[in-house]
Amino acid sequence: MKYLVTDDSKLARLSIVKSLKAHVGDAEIFQAENGEVAVALVKEHKPDVVFLDLTMPVLDGYGALPLIKECNQKIKVIVVSADIQEQAKTKVMALGAEMHIQKPINADKMQEILELI
Ligand SMILES: [Mg+2]
């Protein structure tokens, strides 16, 4: 399995990478700082799972999500956001996200996510 972690905050990325590594060991984990880089890395590395922040410069999560799904319908996109309003959740689910999780993701939450996907 290959994973891509997308967030404009380096700290947030590293936090997800850390909890991910605790569960998946030495799986390949790529990182992107915005939606545009994420789409490019999806094309290049074909990850199976993408963690996607919503608020990012250049191209945000709402813009990146359909482009990611266009590359590969089977890709699992986990939206990780501080915005837990029902409207945001409905929107990302309609765009093809697997789930919408509130930031931050700790080790327990990560285990739940990995069991569900
Ligand atoms: Mg952000």
mmCIF file of N, CA and C and ligand atoms in Angstrom:
data_model
loop_
_atom_site.group_PDB
_atom_site.id
_atom_site.type_symbol
_atom_site.label_atom_id
_atom_site.label_comp_id
_atom_site.label_asym_id
_atom_site.label_seq_id
_atom_site.Cartn_x
_atom_site.Cartn_y
_atom_site.Cartn_z
ATOM 1 N N MET A 1 0.835 -1.205 0.000
ATOM 2 C CA MET A 1 0.000 0.000 0.000
ATOM 3 C C MET A 1 0.866 1.249 0.000
ATOM 4 N N LYS A 2 0.423 2.224 -0.762
ATOM 5 C CA LYS A 2 1.114 3.518 -0.800
ATOM 6 C C LYS A 2 0.163 4.587 -0.288
ATOM 7 N N TYR A 3 0.706 5.537 0.436
ATOM 8 C CA TYR A 3 -0.101 6.591 1.050
ATOM 9 C C TYR A 3 0.423 7.959 0.643
ATOM 10 N N LEU A 4 -0.502 8.903 0.524
ATOM 11 C CA LEU A 4 -0.132 10.291 0.270
ATOM 12 C C LEU A 4 -0.792 11.168 1.324
ATOM 13 N N VAL A 5 0.011 11.964 1.993
ATOM 14 C CA VAL A 5 -0.487 12.849 3.046
ATOM 15 C C VAL A 5 -0.418 14.291 2.544
ATOM 16 N N THR A 6 -1.574 14.943 2.455
ATOM 17 C CA THR A 6 -1.644 16.295 1.895
ATOM 18 C C THR A 6 -2.138 17.298 2.926
ATOM 19 N N ASP A 7 -1.303 18.265 3.236
ATOM 20 C CA ASP A 7 -1.685 19.354 4.152
ATOM 21 C C ASP A 7 -0.677 20.483 3.965
ATOM 22 N N ASP A 8 -1.144 21.715 3.987
ATOM 23 C CA ASP A 8 -0.209 22.835 3.824
ATOM 24 C C ASP A 8 0.597 23.079 5.099
ATOM 25 N N SER A 9 0.143 22.535 6.217
ATOM 26 C CA SER A 9 0.908 22.644 7.452
ATOM 27 C C SER A 9 1.850 21.451 7.578
ATOM 28 N N LYS A 10 3.139 21.762 7.632
ATOM 29 C CA LYS A 10 4.141 20.700 7.733
ATOM 30 C C LYS A 10 3.940 19.898 9.019
ATOM 31 N N LEU A 11 3.585 20.626 10.071
ATOM 32 C CA LEU A 11 3.363 19.986 11.367
ATOM 33 C C LEU A 11 2.205 18.982 11.293
ATOM 34 N N ALA A 12 1.128 19.403 10.625
ATOM 35 C CA ALA A 12 -0.043 18.527 10.471
ATOM 36 C C ALA A 12 0.333 17.297 9.634
ATOM 37 N N ARG A 13 1.117 17.514 8.575
ATOM 38 C CA ARG A 13 1.555 16.379 7.733
ATOM 39 C C ARG A 13 2.372 15.385 8.557
ATOM 40 N N LEU A 14 3.330 15.930 9.296
ATOM 41 C CA LEU A 14 4.218 15.055 10.059
ATOM 42 C C LEU A 14 3.465 14.287 11.134
ATOM 43 N N SER A 15 2.437 14.929 11.683
ATOM 44 C CA SER A 15 1.623 14.259 12.699
ATOM 45 C C SER A 15 0.868 13.072 12.092
ATOM 46 N N ILE A 16 0.304 13.266 10.909
ATOM 47 C CA ILE A 16 -0.399 12.164 10.234
ATOM 48 C C ILE A 16 0.592 11.070 9.838
ATOM 49 N N VAL A 17 1.732 11.489 9.303
ATOM 50 C CA VAL A 17 2.757 10.518 8.882
ATOM 51 C C VAL A 17 3.193 9.664 10.077
ATOM 52 N N LYS A 18 3.357 10.322 11.221
ATOM 53 C CA LYS A 18 3.802 9.621 12.422
ATOM 54 C C LYS A 18 2.782 8.564 12.856
ATOM 55 N N SER A 19 1.509 8.946 12.923
ATOM 56 C CA SER A 19 0.505 7.966 13.362
ATOM 57 C C SER A 19 0.281 6.889 12.299
ATOM 58 N N LEU A 20 0.482 7.263 11.048
ATOM 59 C CA LEU A 20 0.366 6.281 9.966
ATOM 60 C C LEU A 20 1.495 5.247 10.064
ATOM 61 N N LYS A 21 2.716 5.747 10.265
ATOM 62 C CA LYS A 21 3.878 4.847 10.365
ATOM 63 C C LYS A 21 3.743 3.862 11.518
ATOM 64 N N ALA A 22 3.104 4.324 12.602
ATOM 65 C CA ALA A 22 2.926 3.459 13.768
ATOM 66 C C ALA A 22 2.077 2.236 13.422
ATOM 67 N N HIS A 23 1.238 2.362 12.392
ATOM 68 C CA HIS A 23 0.348 1.260 12.009
ATOM 69 C C HIS A 23 0.788 0.511 10.770
ATOM 70 N N VAL A 24 1.389 1.205 9.826
ATOM 71 C CA VAL A 24 1.713 0.538 8.555
ATOM 72 C C VAL A 24 3.210 0.318 8.362
ATOM 73 N N GLY A 25 3.996 0.648 9.390
ATOM 74 C CA GLY A 25 5.430 0.378 9.337
ATOM 75 C C GLY A 25 6.127 1.096 8.198
ATOM 76 N N ASP A 26 6.815 0.327 7.347
ATOM 77 C CA ASP A 26 7.640 0.977 6.327
ATOM 78 C C ASP A 26 6.948 1.075 4.967
ATOM 79 N N ALA A 27 5.628 1.252 4.976
ATOM 80 C CA ALA A 27 4.904 1.478 3.720
ATOM 81 C C ALA A 27 5.391 2.784 3.101
ATOM 82 N N GLU A 28 5.209 2.930 1.792
ATOM 83 C CA GLU A 28 5.631 4.161 1.134
ATOM 84 C C GLU A 28 4.651 5.277 1.467
ATOM 85 N N ILE A 29 5.169 6.373 2.001
ATOM 86 C CA ILE A 29 4.327 7.517 2.358
ATOM 87 C C ILE A 29 4.882 8.763 1.665
ATOM 88 N N PHE A 30 4.053 9.363 0.798
ATOM 89 C CA PHE A 30 4.442 10.586 0.109
ATOM 90 C C PHE A 30 3.761 11.761 0.788
ATOM 91 N N GLN A 31 4.310 12.976 0.567
ATOM 92 C CA GLN A 31 3.730 14.173 1.184
ATOM 93 C C GLN A 31 3.544 15.283 0.158
ATOM 94 N N ALA A 32 2.417 15.982 0.274
ATOM 95 C CA ALA A 32 2.152 17.121 -0.606
ATOM 96 C C ALA A 32 1.703 18.301 0.240
ATOM 97 N N GLU A 33 2.120 19.527 -0.163
ATOM 98 C CA GLU A 33 1.789 20.726 0.617
ATOM 99 C C GLU A 33 0.593 21.490 0.053
ATOM 100 N N ASN A 34 0.068 21.041 -1.079
ATOM 101 C CA ASN A 34 -1.178 21.634 -1.592
ATOM 102 C C ASN A 34 -1.811 20.659 -2.587
ATOM 103 N N GLY A 35 -3.015 21.011 -3.052
ATOM 104 C CA GLY A 35 -3.759 20.116 -3.924
ATOM 105 C C GLY A 35 -3.090 19.855 -5.261
ATOM 106 N N GLU A 36 -2.420 20.883 -5.773
ATOM 107 C CA GLU A 36 -1.754 20.732 -7.075
ATOM 108 C C GLU A 36 -0.631 19.698 -6.994
ATOM 109 N N VAL A 37 0.171 19.802 -5.956
ATOM 110 C CA VAL A 37 1.259 18.840 -5.754
ATOM 111 C C VAL A 37 0.672 17.450 -5.518
ATOM 112 N N ALA A 38 -0.441 17.391 -4.786
ATOM 113 C CA ALA A 38 -1.085 16.098 -4.505
ATOM 114 C C ALA A 38 -1.507 15.402 -5.806
ATOM 115 N N VAL A 39 -2.147 16.159 -6.698
ATOM 116 C CA VAL A 39 -2.598 15.570 -7.970
ATOM 117 C C VAL A 39 -1.396 15.063 -8.770
ATOM 118 N N ALA A 40 -0.315 15.842 -8.792
ATOM 119 C CA ALA A 40 0.899 15.436 -9.510
ATOM 120 C C ALA A 40 1.478 14.153 -8.910
ATOM 121 N N LEU A 41 1.479 14.058 -7.584
ATOM 122 C CA LEU A 41 2.036 12.869 -6.924
ATOM 123 C C LEU A 41 1.122 11.651 -7.105
ATOM 124 N N VAL A 42 -0.178 11.887 -7.193
ATOM 125 C CA VAL A 42 -1.116 10.784 -7.457
ATOM 126 C C VAL A 42 -0.818 10.198 -8.837
ATOM 127 N N LYS A 43 -0.591 11.085 -9.814
ATOM 128 C CA LYS A 43 -0.280 10.625 -11.175
ATOM 129 C C LYS A 43 1.046 9.878 -11.210
ATOM 130 N N GLU A 44 2.019 10.395 -10.477
ATOM 131 C CA GLU A 44 3.366 9.816 -10.526
ATOM 132 C C GLU A 44 3.489 8.520 -9.730
ATOM 133 N N HIS A 45 2.930 8.489 -8.529
ATOM 134 C CA HIS A 45 3.187 7.354 -7.633
ATOM 135 C C HIS A 45 1.997 6.421 -7.422
ATOM 136 N N LYS A 46 0.814 6.830 -7.897
ATOM 137 C CA LYS A 46 -0.376 5.991 -7.765
ATOM 138 C C LYS A 46 -0.598 5.436 -6.341
ATOM 139 N N PRO A 47 -0.762 6.338 -5.371
ATOM 140 C CA PRO A 47 -1.027 5.862 -4.005
ATOM 141 C C PRO A 47 -2.412 5.208 -3.924
ATOM 142 N N ASP A 48 -2.608 4.364 -2.912
ATOM 143 C CA ASP A 48 -3.899 3.696 -2.699
ATOM 144 C C ASP A 48 -4.810 4.547 -1.817
ATOM 145 N N VAL A 49 -4.181 5.292 -0.902
ATOM 146 C CA VAL A 49 -4.930 6.090 0.068
ATOM 147 C C VAL A 49 -4.349 7.506 0.113
ATOM 148 N N VAL A 50 -5.241 8.495 0.118
ATOM 149 C CA VAL A 50 -4.807 9.892 0.203
ATOM 150 C C VAL A 50 -5.469 10.561 1.407
ATOM 151 N N PHE A 51 -4.679 11.154 2.265
ATOM 152 C CA PHE A 51 -5.192 11.997 3.347
ATOM 153 C C PHE A 51 -5.178 13.420 2.805
ATOM 154 N N LEU A 52 -6.333 14.087 2.867
ATOM 155 C CA LEU A 52 -6.471 15.374 2.193
ATOM 156 C C LEU A 52 -7.043 16.462 3.089
ATOM 157 N N ASP A 53 -6.253 17.506 3.274
ATOM 158 C CA ASP A 53 -6.705 18.695 4.000
ATOM 159 C C ASP A 53 -7.635 19.479 3.069
ATOM 160 N N LEU A 54 -8.503 20.319 3.617
ATOM 161 C CA LEU A 54 -9.397 21.108 2.758
ATOM 162 C C LEU A 54 -8.846 22.500 2.473
ATOM 163 N N THR A 55 -8.420 23.203 3.516
ATOM 164 C CA THR A 55 -7.947 24.577 3.330
ATOM 165 C C THR A 55 -6.455 24.590 3.036
ATOM 166 N N MET A 56 -6.138 24.848 1.768
ATOM 167 C CA MET A 56 -4.734 24.874 1.329
ATOM 168 C C MET A 56 -4.591 25.924 0.231
ATOM 169 N N PRO A 57 -3.403 26.526 0.092
ATOM 170 C CA PRO A 57 -3.185 27.473 -1.002
ATOM 171 C C PRO A 57 -3.045 26.744 -2.349
ATOM 172 N N VAL A 58 -3.021 27.503 -3.408
ATOM 173 C CA VAL A 58 -2.840 27.027 -4.801
ATOM 174 C C VAL A 58 -4.059 26.234 -5.277
ATOM 175 N N LEU A 59 -4.275 25.071 -4.679
ATOM 176 C CA LEU A 59 -5.462 24.271 -4.991
ATOM 177 C C LEU A 59 -5.910 23.615 -3.693
ATOM 178 N N ASP A 60 -7.152 23.920 -3.289
ATOM 179 C CA ASP A 60 -7.615 23.385 -1.999
ATOM 180 C C ASP A 60 -8.147 21.950 -2.147
ATOM 181 N N GLY A 61 -8.592 21.400 -1.038
ATOM 182 C CA GLY A 61 -9.045 20.005 -1.045
ATOM 183 C C GLY A 61 -10.273 19.778 -1.914
ATOM 184 N N TYR A 62 -11.181 20.758 -1.914
ATOM 185 C CA TYR A 62 -12.395 20.627 -2.743
ATOM 186 C C TYR A 62 -12.034 20.566 -4.233
ATOM 187 N N GLY A 63 -11.024 21.338 -4.615
ATOM 188 C CA GLY A 63 -10.600 21.347 -6.025
ATOM 189 C C GLY A 63 -9.802 20.112 -6.380
ATOM 190 N N ALA A 64 -8.984 19.662 -5.432
ATOM 191 C CA ALA A 64 -8.096 18.531 -5.696
ATOM 192 C C ALA A 64 -8.840 17.191 -5.730
ATOM 193 N N LEU A 65 -9.849 17.070 -4.877
ATOM 194 C CA LEU A 65 -10.541 15.780 -4.731
ATOM 195 C C LEU A 65 -11.083 15.203 -6.048
ATOM 196 N N PRO A 66 -11.851 15.984 -6.838
ATOM 197 C CA PRO A 66 -12.338 15.406 -8.102
ATOM 198 C C PRO A 66 -11.214 15.044 -9.071
ATOM 199 N N LEU A 67 -10.132 15.837 -9.046
ATOM 200 C CA LEU A 67 -9.009 15.558 -9.953
ATOM 201 C C LEU A 67 -8.296 14.268 -9.546
ATOM 202 N N ILE A 68 -8.216 14.040 -8.237
ATOM 203 C CA ILE A 68 -7.599 12.817 -7.719
ATOM 204 C C ILE A 68 -8.447 11.604 -8.098
ATOM 205 N N LYS A 69 -9.765 11.735 -7.920
ATOM 206 C CA LYS A 69 -10.667 10.624 -8.247
ATOM 207 C C LYS A 69 -10.697 10.358 -9.758
ATOM 208 N N GLU A 70 -10.465 11.418 -10.543
ATOM 209 C CA GLU A 70 -10.413 11.289 -11.990
ATOM 210 C C GLU A 70 -9.223 10.421 -12.409
ATOM 211 N N CYS A 71 -8.133 10.541 -11.667
ATOM 212 C CA CYS A 71 -6.927 9.749 -11.952
ATOM 213 C C CYS A 71 -7.180 8.273 -11.669
ATOM 214 N N ASN A 72 -7.925 8.020 -10.596
ATOM 215 C CA ASN A 72 -8.163 6.642 -10.163
ATOM 216 C C ASN A 72 -9.410 6.593 -9.284
ATOM 217 N N GLN A 73 -10.475 6.024 -9.826
ATOM 218 C CA GLN A 73 -11.746 5.954 -9.090
ATOM 219 C C GLN A 73 -11.627 5.143 -7.798
ATOM 220 N N LYS A 74 -10.666 4.211 -7.776
ATOM 221 C CA LYS A 74 -10.551 3.301 -6.620
ATOM 222 C C LYS A 74 -9.749 3.895 -5.471
ATOM 223 N N ILE A 75 -9.127 5.013 -5.715
ATOM 224 C CA ILE A 75 -8.295 5.628 -4.694
ATOM 225 C C ILE A 75 -9.183 6.036 -3.505
ATOM 226 N N LYS A 76 -8.682 5.802 -2.300
ATOM 227 C CA LYS A 76 -9.470 6.142 -1.114
ATOM 228 C C LYS A 76 -8.993 7.463 -0.543
ATOM 229 N N VAL A 77 -9.886 8.438 -0.523
ATOM 230 C CA VAL A 77 -9.531 9.760 -0.048
ATOM 231 C C VAL A 77 -10.167 10.006 1.320
ATOM 232 N N ILE A 78 -9.302 10.241 2.299
ATOM 233 C CA ILE A 78 -9.750 10.561 3.656
ATOM 234 C C ILE A 78 -9.577 12.062 3.842
ATOM 235 N N VAL A 79 -10.666 12.783 3.926
ATOM 236 C CA VAL A 79 -10.569 14.223 4.142
ATOM 237 C C VAL A 79 -10.341 14.467 5.635
ATOM 238 N N VAL A 80 -9.289 15.219 5.923
ATOM 239 C CA VAL A 80 -8.938 15.525 7.312
ATOM 240 C C VAL A 80 -9.042 17.029 7.475
ATOM 241 N N SER A 81 -10.035 17.478 8.233
ATOM 242 C CA SER A 81 -10.275 18.916 8.290
ATOM 243 C C SER A 81 -10.759 19.368 9.648
ATOM 244 N N ALA A 82 -10.502 20.638 9.932
ATOM 245 C CA ALA A 82 -11.009 21.234 11.163
ATOM 246 C C ALA A 82 -12.476 21.618 10.965
ATOM 247 N N ASP A 83 -12.884 21.744 9.695
ATOM 248 C CA ASP A 83 -14.260 22.124 9.371
ATOM 249 C C ASP A 83 -15.159 20.892 9.418
ATOM 250 N N ILE A 84 -15.881 20.754 10.534
ATOM 251 C CA ILE A 84 -16.706 19.552 10.683
ATOM 252 C C ILE A 84 -18.188 19.849 10.436
ATOM 253 N N GLN A 85 -18.456 20.996 9.792
ATOM 254 C CA GLN A 85 -19.855 21.319 9.475
ATOM 255 C C GLN A 85 -20.412 20.273 8.520
ATOM 256 N N GLU A 86 -21.698 19.974 8.726
ATOM 257 C CA GLU A 86 -22.358 18.947 7.915
ATOM 258 C C GLU A 86 -22.256 19.264 6.422
ATOM 259 N N GLN A 87 -22.310 20.547 6.111
ATOM 260 C CA GLN A 87 -22.243 20.985 4.714
ATOM 261 C C GLN A 87 -20.914 20.585 4.060
ATOM 262 N N ALA A 88 -19.830 20.758 4.813
ATOM 263 C CA ALA A 88 -18.510 20.397 4.291
ATOM 264 C C ALA A 88 -18.432 18.893 4.083
ATOM 265 N N LYS A 89 -18.960 18.157 5.042
ATOM 266 C CA LYS A 89 -18.929 16.696 4.964
ATOM 267 C C LYS A 89 -19.740 16.200 3.758
ATOM 268 N N THR A 90 -20.951 16.734 3.616
ATOM 269 C CA THR A 90 -21.816 16.348 2.496
ATOM 270 C C THR A 90 -21.128 16.624 1.170
ATOM 271 N N LYS A 91 -20.474 17.776 1.090
ATOM 272 C CA LYS A 91 -19.820 18.178 -0.156
ATOM 273 C C LYS A 91 -18.678 17.221 -0.527
ATOM 274 N N VAL A 92 -17.822 16.905 0.463
ATOM 275 C CA VAL A 92 -16.682 16.043 0.129
ATOM 276 C C VAL A 92 -17.126 14.595 -0.150
ATOM 277 N N MET A 93 -18.185 14.162 0.520
ATOM 278 C CA MET A 93 -18.673 12.806 0.260
ATOM 279 C C MET A 93 -19.237 12.730 -1.163
ATOM 280 N N ALA A 94 -19.917 13.820 -1.588
ATOM 281 C CA ALA A 94 -20.470 13.875 -2.947
ATOM 282 C C ALA A 94 -19.345 13.887 -3.982
ATOM 283 N N LEU A 95 -18.204 14.448 -3.605
ATOM 284 C CA LEU A 95 -17.067 14.504 -4.531
ATOM 285 C C LEU A 95 -16.267 13.196 -4.547
ATOM 286 N N GLY A 96 -16.660 12.252 -3.700
ATOM 287 C CA GLY A 96 -16.027 10.922 -3.769
ATOM 288 C C GLY A 96 -15.114 10.563 -2.614
ATOM 289 N N ALA A 97 -15.134 11.377 -1.546
ATOM 290 C CA ALA A 97 -14.293 11.037 -0.393
ATOM 291 C C ALA A 97 -14.829 9.788 0.310
ATOM 292 N N GLU A 98 -13.939 9.051 0.889
ATOM 293 C CA GLU A 98 -14.298 7.825 1.627
ATOM 294 C C GLU A 98 -14.871 8.189 2.996
ATOM 295 N N MET A 99 -14.239 9.175 3.606
ATOM 296 C CA MET A 99 -14.707 9.667 4.902
ATOM 297 C C MET A 99 -14.156 11.060 5.184
ATOM 298 N N HIS A 100 -14.748 11.689 6.177
ATOM 299 C CA HIS A 100 -14.386 13.044 6.562
ATOM 300 C C HIS A 100 -14.088 13.001 8.059
ATOM 301 N N ILE A 101 -12.839 13.246 8.392
ATOM 302 C CA ILE A 101 -12.383 13.097 9.773
ATOM 303 C C ILE A 101 -11.940 14.452 10.320
ATOM 304 N N GLN A 102 -12.275 14.688 11.578
ATOM 305 C CA GLN A 102 -11.859 15.942 12.203
ATOM 306 C C GLN A 102 -10.392 15.888 12.625
ATOM 307 N N LYS A 103 -9.690 16.994 12.364
ATOM 308 C CA LYS A 103 -8.308 17.136 12.836
ATOM 309 C C LYS A 103 -8.306 17.243 14.350
ATOM 310 N N PRO A 104 -7.266 16.879 15.055
ATOM 311 C CA PRO A 104 -6.111 16.128 14.555
ATOM 312 C C PRO A 104 -6.361 14.628 14.621
ATOM 313 N N ILE A 105 -5.556 13.887 13.879
ATOM 314 C CA ILE A 105 -5.680 12.427 13.907
ATOM 315 C C ILE A 105 -4.628 11.879 14.863
ATOM 316 N N ASN A 106 -5.085 11.245 15.925
ATOM 317 C CA ASN A 106 -4.122 10.602 16.833
ATOM 318 C C ASN A 106 -4.008 9.116 16.460
ATOM 319 N N ALA A 107 -3.213 8.389 17.185
ATOM 320 C CA ALA A 107 -2.944 6.988 16.849
ATOM 321 C C ALA A 107 -4.222 6.127 16.872
ATOM 322 N N ASP A 108 -5.091 6.379 17.857
ATOM 323 C CA ASP A 108 -6.336 5.600 17.957
ATOM 324 C C ASP A 108 -7.251 5.857 16.769
ATOM 325 N N LYS A 109 -7.366 7.146 16.423
ATOM 326 C CA LYS A 109 -8.217 7.522 15.299
ATOM 327 C C LYS A 109 -7.673 6.902 14.013
ATOM 328 N N MET A 110 -6.345 6.920 13.884
ATOM 329 C CA MET A 110 -5.729 6.353 12.685
ATOM 330 C C MET A 110 -6.034 4.860 12.564
ATOM 331 N N GLN A 111 -5.995 4.174 13.675
ATOM 332 C CA GLN A 111 -6.293 2.739 13.658
ATOM 333 C C GLN A 111 -7.725 2.507 13.177
ATOM 334 N N GLU A 112 -8.654 3.325 13.692
ATOM 335 C CA GLU A 112 -10.064 3.228 13.261
ATOM 336 C C GLU A 112 -10.185 3.437 11.759
ATOM 337 N N ILE A 113 -9.511 4.463 11.267
ATOM 338 C CA ILE A 113 -9.578 4.791 9.824
ATOM 339 C C ILE A 113 -9.070 3.613 9.010
ATOM 340 N N LEU A 114 -7.908 3.096 9.413
ATOM 341 C CA LEU A 114 -7.284 2.018 8.624
ATOM 342 C C LEU A 114 -8.113 0.737 8.669
ATOM 343 N N GLU A 115 -8.871 0.563 9.737
ATOM 344 C CA GLU A 115 -9.751 -0.620 9.813
ATOM 345 C C GLU A 115 -10.960 -0.466 8.913
ATOM 346 N N LEU A 116 -11.389 0.773 8.715
ATOM 347 C CA LEU A 116 -12.596 1.031 7.917
ATOM 348 C C LEU A 116 -12.356 1.012 6.417
ATOM 349 N N ILE A 117 -11.138 1.366 6.003
ATOM 350 C CA ILE A 117 -10.892 1.467 4.543
ATOM 351 C C ILE A 117 -10.415 0.150 3.948
HETATM 352 MG MG MG B 1 -4.754 23.705 5.711
#
